[in-house]
PDB file of C-alpha atoms in Angstrom:
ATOM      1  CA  UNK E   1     -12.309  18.301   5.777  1.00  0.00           C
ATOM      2  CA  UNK E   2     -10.543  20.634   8.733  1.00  0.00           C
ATOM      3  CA  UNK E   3      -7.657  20.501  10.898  1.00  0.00           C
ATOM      4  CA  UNK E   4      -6.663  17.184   9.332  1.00  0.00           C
ATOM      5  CA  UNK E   5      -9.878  15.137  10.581  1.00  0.00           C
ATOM      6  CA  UNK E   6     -11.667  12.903   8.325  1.00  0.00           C
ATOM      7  CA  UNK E   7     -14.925  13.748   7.370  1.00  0.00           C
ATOM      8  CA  UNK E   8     -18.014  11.145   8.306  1.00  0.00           C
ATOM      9  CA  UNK E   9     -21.598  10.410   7.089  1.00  0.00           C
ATOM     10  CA  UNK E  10     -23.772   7.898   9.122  1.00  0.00           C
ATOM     11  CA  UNK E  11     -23.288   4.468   7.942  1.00  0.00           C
ATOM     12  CA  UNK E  12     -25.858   2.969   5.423  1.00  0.00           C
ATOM     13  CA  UNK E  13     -27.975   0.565   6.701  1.00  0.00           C
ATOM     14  CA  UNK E  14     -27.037  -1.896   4.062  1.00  0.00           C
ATOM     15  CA  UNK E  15     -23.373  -3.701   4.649  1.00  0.00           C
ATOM     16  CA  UNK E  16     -21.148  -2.567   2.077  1.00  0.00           C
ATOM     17  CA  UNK E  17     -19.609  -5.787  -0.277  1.00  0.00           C
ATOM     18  CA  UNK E  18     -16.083  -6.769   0.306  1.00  0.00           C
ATOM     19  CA  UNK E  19     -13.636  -7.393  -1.859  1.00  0.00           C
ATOM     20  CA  UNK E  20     -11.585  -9.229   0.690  1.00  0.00           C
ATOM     21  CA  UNK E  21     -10.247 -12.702  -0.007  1.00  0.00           C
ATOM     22  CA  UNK E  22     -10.422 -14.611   3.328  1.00  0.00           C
ATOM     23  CA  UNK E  23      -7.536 -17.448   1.890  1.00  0.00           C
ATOM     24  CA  UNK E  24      -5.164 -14.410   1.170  1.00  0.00           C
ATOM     25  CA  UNK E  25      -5.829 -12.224   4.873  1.00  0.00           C
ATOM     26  CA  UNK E  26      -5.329 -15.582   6.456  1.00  0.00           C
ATOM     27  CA  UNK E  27      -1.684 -16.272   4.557  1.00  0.00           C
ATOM     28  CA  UNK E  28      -0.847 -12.684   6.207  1.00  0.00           C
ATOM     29  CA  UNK E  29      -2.163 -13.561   9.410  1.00  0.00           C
ATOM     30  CA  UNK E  30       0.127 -16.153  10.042  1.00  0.00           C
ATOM     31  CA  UNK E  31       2.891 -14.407   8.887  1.00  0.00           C
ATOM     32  CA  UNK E  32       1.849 -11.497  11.477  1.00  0.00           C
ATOM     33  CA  UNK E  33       4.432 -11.932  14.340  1.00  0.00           C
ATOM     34  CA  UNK E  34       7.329 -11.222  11.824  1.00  0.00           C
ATOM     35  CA  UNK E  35       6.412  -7.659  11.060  1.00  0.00           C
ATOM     36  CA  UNK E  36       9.382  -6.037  12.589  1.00  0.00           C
ATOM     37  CA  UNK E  37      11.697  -8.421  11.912  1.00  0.00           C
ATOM     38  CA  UNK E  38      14.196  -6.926   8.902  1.00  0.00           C
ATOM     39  CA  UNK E  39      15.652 -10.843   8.640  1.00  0.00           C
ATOM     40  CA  UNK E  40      12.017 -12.491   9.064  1.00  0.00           C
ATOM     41  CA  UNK E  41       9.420 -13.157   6.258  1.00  0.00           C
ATOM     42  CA  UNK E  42       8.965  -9.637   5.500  1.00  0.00           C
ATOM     43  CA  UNK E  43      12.741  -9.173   4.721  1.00  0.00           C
ATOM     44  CA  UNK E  44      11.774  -7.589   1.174  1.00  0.00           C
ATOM     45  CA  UNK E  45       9.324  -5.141   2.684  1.00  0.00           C
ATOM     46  CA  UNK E  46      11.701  -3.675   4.813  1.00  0.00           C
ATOM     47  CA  UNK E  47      14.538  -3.317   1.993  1.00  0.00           C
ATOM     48  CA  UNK E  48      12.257  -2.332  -0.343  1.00  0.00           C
ATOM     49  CA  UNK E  49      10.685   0.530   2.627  1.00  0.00           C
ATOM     50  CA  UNK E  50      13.251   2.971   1.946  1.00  0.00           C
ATOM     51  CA  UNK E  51      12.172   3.334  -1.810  1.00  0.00           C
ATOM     52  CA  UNK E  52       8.778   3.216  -1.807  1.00  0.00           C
ATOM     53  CA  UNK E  53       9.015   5.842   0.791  1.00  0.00           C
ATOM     54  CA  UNK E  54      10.974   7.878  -1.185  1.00  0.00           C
ATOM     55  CA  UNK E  55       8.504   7.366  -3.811  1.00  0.00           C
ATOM     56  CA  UNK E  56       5.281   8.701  -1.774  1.00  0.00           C
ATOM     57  CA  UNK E  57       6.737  11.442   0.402  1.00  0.00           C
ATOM     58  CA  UNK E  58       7.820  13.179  -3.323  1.00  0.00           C
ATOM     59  CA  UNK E  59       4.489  13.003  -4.671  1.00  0.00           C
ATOM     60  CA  UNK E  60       2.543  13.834  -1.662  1.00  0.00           C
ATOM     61  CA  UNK E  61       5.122  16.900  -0.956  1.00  0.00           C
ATOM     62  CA  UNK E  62       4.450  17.408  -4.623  1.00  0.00           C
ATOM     63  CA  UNK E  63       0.676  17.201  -4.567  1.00  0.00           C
ATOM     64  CA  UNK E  64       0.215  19.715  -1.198  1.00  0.00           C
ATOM     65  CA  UNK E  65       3.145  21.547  -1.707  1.00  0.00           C
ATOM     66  CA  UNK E  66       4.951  20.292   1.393  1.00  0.00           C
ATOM     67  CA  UNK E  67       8.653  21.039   2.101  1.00  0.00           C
ATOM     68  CA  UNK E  68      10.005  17.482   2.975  1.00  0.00           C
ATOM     69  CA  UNK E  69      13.223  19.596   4.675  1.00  0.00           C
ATOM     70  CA  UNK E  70      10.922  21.094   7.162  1.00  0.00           C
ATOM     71  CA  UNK E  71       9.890  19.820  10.271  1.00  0.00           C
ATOM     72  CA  UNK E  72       6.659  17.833  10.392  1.00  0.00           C
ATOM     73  CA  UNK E  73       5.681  17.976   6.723  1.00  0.00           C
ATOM     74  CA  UNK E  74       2.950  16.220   6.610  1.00  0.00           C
ATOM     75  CA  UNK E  75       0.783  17.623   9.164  1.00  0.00           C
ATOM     76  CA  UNK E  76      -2.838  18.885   9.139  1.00  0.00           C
ATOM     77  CA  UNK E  77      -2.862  16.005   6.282  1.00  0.00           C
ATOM     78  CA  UNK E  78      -5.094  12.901   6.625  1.00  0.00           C
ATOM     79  CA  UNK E  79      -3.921   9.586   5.466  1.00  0.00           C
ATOM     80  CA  UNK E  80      -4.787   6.036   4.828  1.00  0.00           C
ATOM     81  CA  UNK E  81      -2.932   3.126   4.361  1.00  0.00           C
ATOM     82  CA  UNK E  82      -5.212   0.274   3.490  1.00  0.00           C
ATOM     83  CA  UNK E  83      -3.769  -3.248   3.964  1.00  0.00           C
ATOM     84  CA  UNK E  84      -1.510  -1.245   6.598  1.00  0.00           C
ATOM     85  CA  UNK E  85       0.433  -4.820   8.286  1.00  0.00           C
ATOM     86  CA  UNK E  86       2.518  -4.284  10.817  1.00  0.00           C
ATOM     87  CA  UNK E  87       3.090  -0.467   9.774  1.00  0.00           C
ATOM     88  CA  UNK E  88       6.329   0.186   8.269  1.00  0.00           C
ATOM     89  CA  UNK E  89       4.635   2.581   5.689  1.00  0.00           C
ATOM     90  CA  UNK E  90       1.591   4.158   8.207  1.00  0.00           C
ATOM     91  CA  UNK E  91       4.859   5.083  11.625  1.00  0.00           C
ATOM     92  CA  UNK E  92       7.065   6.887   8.807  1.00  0.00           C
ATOM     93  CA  UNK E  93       4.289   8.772   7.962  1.00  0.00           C
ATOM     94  CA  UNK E  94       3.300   9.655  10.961  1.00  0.00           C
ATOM     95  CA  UNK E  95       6.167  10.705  11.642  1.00  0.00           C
ATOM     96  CA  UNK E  96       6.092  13.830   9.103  1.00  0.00           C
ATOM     97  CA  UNK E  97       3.500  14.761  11.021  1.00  0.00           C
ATOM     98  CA  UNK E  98       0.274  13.565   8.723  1.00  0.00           C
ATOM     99  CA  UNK E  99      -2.787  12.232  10.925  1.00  0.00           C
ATOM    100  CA  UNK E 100      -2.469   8.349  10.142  1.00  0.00           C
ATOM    101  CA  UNK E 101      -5.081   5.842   9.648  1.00  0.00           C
ATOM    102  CA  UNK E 102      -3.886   2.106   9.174  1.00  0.00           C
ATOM    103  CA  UNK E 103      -6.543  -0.315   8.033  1.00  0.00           C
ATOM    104  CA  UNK E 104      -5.535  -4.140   7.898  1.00  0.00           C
ATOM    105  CA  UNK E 105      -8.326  -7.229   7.305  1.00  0.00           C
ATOM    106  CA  UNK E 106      -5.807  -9.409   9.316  1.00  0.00           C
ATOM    107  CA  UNK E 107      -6.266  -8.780  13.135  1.00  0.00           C
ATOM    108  CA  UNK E 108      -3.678  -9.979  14.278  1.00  0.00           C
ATOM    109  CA  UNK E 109      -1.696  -7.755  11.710  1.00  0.00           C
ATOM    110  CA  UNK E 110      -3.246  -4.870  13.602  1.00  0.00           C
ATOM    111  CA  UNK E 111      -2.477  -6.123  17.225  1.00  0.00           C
ATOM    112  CA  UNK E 112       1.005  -6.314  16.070  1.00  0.00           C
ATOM    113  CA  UNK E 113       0.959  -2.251  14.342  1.00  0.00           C
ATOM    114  CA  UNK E 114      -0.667  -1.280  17.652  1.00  0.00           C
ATOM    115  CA  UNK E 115       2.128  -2.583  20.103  1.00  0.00           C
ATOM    116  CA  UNK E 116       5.281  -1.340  17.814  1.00  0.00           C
ATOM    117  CA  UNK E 117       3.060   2.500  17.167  1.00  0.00           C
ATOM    118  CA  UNK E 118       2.907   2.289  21.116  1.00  0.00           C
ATOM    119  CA  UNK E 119       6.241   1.480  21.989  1.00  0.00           C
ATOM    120  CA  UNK E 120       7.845   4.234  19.448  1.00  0.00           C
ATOM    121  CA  UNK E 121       5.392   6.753  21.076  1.00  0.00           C
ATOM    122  CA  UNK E 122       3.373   7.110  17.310  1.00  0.00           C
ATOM    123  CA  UNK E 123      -0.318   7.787  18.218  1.00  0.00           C
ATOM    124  CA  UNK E 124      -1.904   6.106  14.932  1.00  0.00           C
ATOM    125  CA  UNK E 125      -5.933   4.879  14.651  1.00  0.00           C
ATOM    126  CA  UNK E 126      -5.205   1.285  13.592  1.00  0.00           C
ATOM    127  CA  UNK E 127      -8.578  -0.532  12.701  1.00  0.00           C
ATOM    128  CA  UNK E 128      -8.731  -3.966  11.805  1.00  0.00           C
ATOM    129  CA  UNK E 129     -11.455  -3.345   8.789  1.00  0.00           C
ATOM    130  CA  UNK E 130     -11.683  -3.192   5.572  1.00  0.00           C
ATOM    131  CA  UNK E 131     -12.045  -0.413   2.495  1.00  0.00           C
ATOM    132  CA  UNK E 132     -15.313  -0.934   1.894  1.00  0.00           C
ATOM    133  CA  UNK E 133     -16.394  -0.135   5.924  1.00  0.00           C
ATOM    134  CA  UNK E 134     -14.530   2.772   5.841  1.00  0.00           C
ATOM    135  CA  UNK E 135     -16.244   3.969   2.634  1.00  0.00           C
ATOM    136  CA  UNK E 136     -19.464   3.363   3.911  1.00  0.00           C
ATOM    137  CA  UNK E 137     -19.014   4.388   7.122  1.00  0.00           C
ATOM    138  CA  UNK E 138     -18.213   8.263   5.097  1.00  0.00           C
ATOM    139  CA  UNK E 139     -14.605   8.490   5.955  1.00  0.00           C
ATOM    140  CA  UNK E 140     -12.246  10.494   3.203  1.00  0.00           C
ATOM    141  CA  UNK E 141      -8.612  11.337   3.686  1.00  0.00           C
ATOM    142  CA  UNK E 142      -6.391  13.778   1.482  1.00  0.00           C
ATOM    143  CA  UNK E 143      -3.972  10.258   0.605  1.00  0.00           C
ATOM    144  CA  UNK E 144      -4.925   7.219   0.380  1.00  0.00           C
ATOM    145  CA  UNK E 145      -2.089   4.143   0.133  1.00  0.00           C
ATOM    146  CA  UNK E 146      -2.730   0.652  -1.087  1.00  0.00           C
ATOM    147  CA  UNK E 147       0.418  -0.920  -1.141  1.00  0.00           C
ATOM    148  CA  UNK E 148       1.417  -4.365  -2.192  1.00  0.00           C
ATOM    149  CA  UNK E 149      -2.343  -5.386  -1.595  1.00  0.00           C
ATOM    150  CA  UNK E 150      -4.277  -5.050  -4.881  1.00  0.00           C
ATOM    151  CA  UNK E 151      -2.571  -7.978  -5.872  1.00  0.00           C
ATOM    152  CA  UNK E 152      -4.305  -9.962  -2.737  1.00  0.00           C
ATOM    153  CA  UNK E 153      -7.867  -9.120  -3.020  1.00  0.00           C
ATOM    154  CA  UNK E 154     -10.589 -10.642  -4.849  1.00  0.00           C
ATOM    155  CA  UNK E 155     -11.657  -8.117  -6.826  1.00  0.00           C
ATOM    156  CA  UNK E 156      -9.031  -5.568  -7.910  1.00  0.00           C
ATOM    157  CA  UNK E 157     -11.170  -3.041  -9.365  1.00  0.00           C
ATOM    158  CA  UNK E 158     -13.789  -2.981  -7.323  1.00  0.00           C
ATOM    159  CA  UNK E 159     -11.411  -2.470  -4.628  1.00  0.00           C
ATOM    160  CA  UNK E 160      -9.458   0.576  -6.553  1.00  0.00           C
ATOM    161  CA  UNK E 161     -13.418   1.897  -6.916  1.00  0.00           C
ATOM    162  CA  UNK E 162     -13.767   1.802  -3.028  1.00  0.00           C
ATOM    163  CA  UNK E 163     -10.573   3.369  -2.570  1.00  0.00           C
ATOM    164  CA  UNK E 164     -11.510   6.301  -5.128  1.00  0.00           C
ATOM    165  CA  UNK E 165     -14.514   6.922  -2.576  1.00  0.00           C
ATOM    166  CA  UNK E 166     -12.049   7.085   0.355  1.00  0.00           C
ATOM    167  CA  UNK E 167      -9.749   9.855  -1.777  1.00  0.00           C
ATOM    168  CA  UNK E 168     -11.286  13.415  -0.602  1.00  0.00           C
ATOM    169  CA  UNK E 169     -11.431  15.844  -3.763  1.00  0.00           C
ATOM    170  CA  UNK E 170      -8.049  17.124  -4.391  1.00  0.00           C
ATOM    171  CA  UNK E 171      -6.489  14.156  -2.627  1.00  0.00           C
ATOM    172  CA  UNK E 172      -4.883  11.567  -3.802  1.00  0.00           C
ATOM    173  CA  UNK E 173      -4.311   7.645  -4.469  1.00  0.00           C
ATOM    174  CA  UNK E 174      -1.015   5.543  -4.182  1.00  0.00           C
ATOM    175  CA  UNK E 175      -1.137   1.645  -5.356  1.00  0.00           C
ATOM    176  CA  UNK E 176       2.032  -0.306  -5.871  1.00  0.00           C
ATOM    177  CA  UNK E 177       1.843  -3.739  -6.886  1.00  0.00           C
ATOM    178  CA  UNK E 178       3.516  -6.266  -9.223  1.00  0.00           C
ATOM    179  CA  UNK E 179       3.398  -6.365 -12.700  1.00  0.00           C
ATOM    180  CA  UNK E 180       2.400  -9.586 -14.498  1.00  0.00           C
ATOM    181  CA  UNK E 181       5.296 -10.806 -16.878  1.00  0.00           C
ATOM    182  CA  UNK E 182       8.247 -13.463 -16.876  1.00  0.00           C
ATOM    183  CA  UNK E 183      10.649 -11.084 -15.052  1.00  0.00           C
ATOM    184  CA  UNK E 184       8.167 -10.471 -11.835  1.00  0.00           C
ATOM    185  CA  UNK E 185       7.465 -14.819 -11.880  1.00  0.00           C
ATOM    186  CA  UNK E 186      11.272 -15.020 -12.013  1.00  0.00           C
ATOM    187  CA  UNK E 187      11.807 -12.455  -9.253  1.00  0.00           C
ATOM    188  CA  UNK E 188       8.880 -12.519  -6.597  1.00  0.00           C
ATOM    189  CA  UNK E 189       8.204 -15.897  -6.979  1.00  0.00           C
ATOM    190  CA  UNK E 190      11.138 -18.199  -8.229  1.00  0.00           C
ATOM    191  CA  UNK E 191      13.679 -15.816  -6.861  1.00  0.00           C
ATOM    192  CA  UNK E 192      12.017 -14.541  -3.613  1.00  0.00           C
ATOM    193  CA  UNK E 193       9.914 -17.715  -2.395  1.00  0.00           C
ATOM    194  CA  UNK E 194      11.543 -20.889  -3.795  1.00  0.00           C
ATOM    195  CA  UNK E 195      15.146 -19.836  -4.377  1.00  0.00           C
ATOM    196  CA  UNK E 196      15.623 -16.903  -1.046  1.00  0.00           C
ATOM    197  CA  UNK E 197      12.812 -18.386   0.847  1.00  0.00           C
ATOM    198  CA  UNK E 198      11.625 -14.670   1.841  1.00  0.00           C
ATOM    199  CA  UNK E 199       8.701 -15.562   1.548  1.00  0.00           C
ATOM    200  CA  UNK E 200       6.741 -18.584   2.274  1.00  0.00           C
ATOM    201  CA  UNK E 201       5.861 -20.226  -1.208  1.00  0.00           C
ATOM    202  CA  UNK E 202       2.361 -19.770  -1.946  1.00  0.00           C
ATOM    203  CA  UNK E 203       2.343 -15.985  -0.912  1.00  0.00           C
ATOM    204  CA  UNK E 204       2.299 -14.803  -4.325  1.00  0.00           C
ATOM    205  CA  UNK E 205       0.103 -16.023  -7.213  1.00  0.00           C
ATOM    206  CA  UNK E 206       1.441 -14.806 -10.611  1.00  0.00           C
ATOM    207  CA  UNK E 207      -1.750 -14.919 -12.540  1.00  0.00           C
ATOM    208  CA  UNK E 208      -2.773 -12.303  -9.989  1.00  0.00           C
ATOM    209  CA  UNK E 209      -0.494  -9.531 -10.863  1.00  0.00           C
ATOM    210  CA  UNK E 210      -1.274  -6.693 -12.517  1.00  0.00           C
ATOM    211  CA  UNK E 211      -0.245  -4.647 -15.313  1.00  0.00           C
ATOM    212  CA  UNK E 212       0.462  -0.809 -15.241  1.00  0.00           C
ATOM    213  CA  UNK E 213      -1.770  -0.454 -18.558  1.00  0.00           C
ATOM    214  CA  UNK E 214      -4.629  -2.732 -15.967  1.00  0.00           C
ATOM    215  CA  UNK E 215      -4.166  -0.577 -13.237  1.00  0.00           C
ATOM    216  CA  UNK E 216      -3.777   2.395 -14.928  1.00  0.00           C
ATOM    217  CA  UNK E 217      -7.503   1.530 -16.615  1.00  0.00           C
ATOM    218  CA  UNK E 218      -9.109   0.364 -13.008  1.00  0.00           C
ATOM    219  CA  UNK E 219      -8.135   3.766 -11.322  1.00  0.00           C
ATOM    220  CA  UNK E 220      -9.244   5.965 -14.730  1.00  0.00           C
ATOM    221  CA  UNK E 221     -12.840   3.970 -14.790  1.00  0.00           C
ATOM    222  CA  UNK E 222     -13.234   5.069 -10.910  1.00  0.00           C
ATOM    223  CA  UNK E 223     -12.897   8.479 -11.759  1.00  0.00           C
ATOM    224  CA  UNK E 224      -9.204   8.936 -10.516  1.00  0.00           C
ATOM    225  CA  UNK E 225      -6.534  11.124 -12.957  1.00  0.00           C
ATOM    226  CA  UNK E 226      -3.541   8.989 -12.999  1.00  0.00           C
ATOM    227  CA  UNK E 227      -0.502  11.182 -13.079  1.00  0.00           C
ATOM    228  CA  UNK E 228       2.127   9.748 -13.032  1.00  0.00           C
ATOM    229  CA  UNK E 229       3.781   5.182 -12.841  1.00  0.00           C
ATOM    230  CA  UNK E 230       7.411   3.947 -11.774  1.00  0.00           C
ATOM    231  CA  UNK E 231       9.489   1.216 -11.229  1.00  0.00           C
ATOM    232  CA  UNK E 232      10.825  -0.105  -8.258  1.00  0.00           C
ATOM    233  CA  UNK E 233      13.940  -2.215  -9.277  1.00  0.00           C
ATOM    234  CA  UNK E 234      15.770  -4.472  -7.452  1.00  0.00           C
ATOM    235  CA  UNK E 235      19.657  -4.384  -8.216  1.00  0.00           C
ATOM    236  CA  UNK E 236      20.952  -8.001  -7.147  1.00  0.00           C
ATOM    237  CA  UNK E 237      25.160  -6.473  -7.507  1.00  0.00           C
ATOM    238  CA  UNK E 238      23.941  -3.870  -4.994  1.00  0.00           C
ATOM    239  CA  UNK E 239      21.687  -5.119  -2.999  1.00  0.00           C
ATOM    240  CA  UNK E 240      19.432  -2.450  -3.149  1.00  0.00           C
ATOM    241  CA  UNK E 241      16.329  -0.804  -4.600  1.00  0.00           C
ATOM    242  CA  UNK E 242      15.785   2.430  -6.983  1.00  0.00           C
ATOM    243  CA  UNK E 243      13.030   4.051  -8.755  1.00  0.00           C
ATOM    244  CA  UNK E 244      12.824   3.764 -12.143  1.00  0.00           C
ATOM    245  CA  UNK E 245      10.413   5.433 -14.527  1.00  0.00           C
ATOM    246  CA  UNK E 246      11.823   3.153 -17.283  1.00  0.00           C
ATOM    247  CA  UNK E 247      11.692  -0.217 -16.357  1.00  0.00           C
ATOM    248  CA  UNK E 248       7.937  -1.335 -14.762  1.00  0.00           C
ATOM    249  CA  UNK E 249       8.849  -4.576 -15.254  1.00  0.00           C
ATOM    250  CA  UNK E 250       8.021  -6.141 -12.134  1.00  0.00           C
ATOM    251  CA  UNK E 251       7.172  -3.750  -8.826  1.00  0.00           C
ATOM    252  CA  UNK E 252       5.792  -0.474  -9.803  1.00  0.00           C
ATOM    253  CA  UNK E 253       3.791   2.168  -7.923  1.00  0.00           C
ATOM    254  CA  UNK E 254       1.212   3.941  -9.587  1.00  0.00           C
ATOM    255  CA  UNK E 255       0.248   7.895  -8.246  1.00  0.00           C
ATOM    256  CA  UNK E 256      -3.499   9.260  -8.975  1.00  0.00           C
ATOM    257  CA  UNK E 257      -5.322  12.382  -8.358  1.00  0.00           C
ATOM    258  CA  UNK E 258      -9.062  13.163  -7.273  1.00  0.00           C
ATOM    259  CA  UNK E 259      -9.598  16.069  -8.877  1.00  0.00           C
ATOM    260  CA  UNK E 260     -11.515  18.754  -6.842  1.00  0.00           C
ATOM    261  CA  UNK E 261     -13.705  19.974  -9.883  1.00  0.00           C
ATOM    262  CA  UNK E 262     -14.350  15.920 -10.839  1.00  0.00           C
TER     263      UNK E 262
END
């Protein structure tokens, strides 16, 4: 990889399989208008944002040896955030300067990144695709994010195997998700769709979460080095979000590494 481009091979001739589930892109796709609203369906996205950016700028400044103080971090790095939406995670990012790729099944989840990237003058390569194009298709990036999505698709680890092919050696993965216990049924479902109404009910399926021991064993069989899992925890007195290396109990984010000698 140079000058921050991704790398590409030509395309196999055979489509790559998809671990996309068509029922959960669609539930997004009707929610995509509402991206940028901080009051609208994606109300915990956006108050959860400022935490799980904290989270990834660390470990990517961490990783490359980036000084988040200085101006324009991030660039001459590639980066990928599969299951992008509207783009609150892919603008900030692009905004410390790495070379941003967002990647979104939904279309209409893309149309609405492209129009908000545009109008905040953020030149980002939004692609309504999937993982599994992009893999074939050769591309690799030093960071790859997969953020609240693993929990959508309809094969987990198949997709955290296609998104160890899209990790360049000595870059690295970012998944957060929710973990599957009483506390994250109480909070993202009970609490968030029935009880808030967030979220439309129906967005979540419990028996889809994942556990941080799951995960953790997904990204080791694809070959990744998992360095490092935290909490994201909601305080309800507060009103706000922290990280919490402690308390995985329901959202967590889990960092791995693609070794360079691997």
């Amino acid at each position: 990889m140079k000058d921050g481009q991704m790398t590409e091979r030509p395309a196999p001739s055979n489509p790559a399989p998809s671990s996309i589930d068509p029922a959960e892109v669609a539930k997004f796709q009707a929610m995509a208008r509402e991206w940028w609203d901080p009051q609208g369906k994606f109300k915990p996205l956006h108050m959860l944002n400022p935490t799980r950016l904290d989270y990834v700028t660390t470990q990517i400044a961490a990783q490359f040896g980036r000084d988040l103080a200085a101006a324009g971090p991030f660039q001459g790095l590639t980066l990928l955030d599969i299951g992008c939406g509207g783009g609150l995670m892919a603008e900030p990012m692009a905004r410390l300067g790495a070379t941003v790729t967002g990647a979104d099944a939904a279309e209409g989840n893309i149309a609405i990144a492209r129009l908000h990237a545009e109008e905040q003058g953020l030149a980002i390569d939004y692609r309504a695709t999937t993982a599994e194009a992009l893999a074939a298709d050769g591309h690799r990036f030093d960071v790859v994010m997969a953020l609240e999505i693993v929990e959508h698709v309809a094969d987990p680890a198949q997709f955290i195997a296609t998104c160890r092919e899209l990790v360049a050696p000595g870059g690295m993965l970012i998944v957060s998700t929710l973990n599957r216990t009483a506390r994250s049924f109480a909070a993202a479902i009970v609490g968030a769709e029935w009880i808030m109404r967030w979220l439309p009910k129906g967005t979540h399926d419990w028996r889809r979460f994942i556990t941080p021991d799951e995960l953790a064993q997904m990204t080791e069989a694809a070959g990744l080095r998992v360095v490092d899992r935290c909490g994201m925890v909601f305080n309800p007195l507060g009103w706000n979000w922290s990280l919490s290396h402690r308390d995985l109990s329901v959202n967590y984010v889990l960092t791995a590494l693609h070794d360079a000698d691997a």
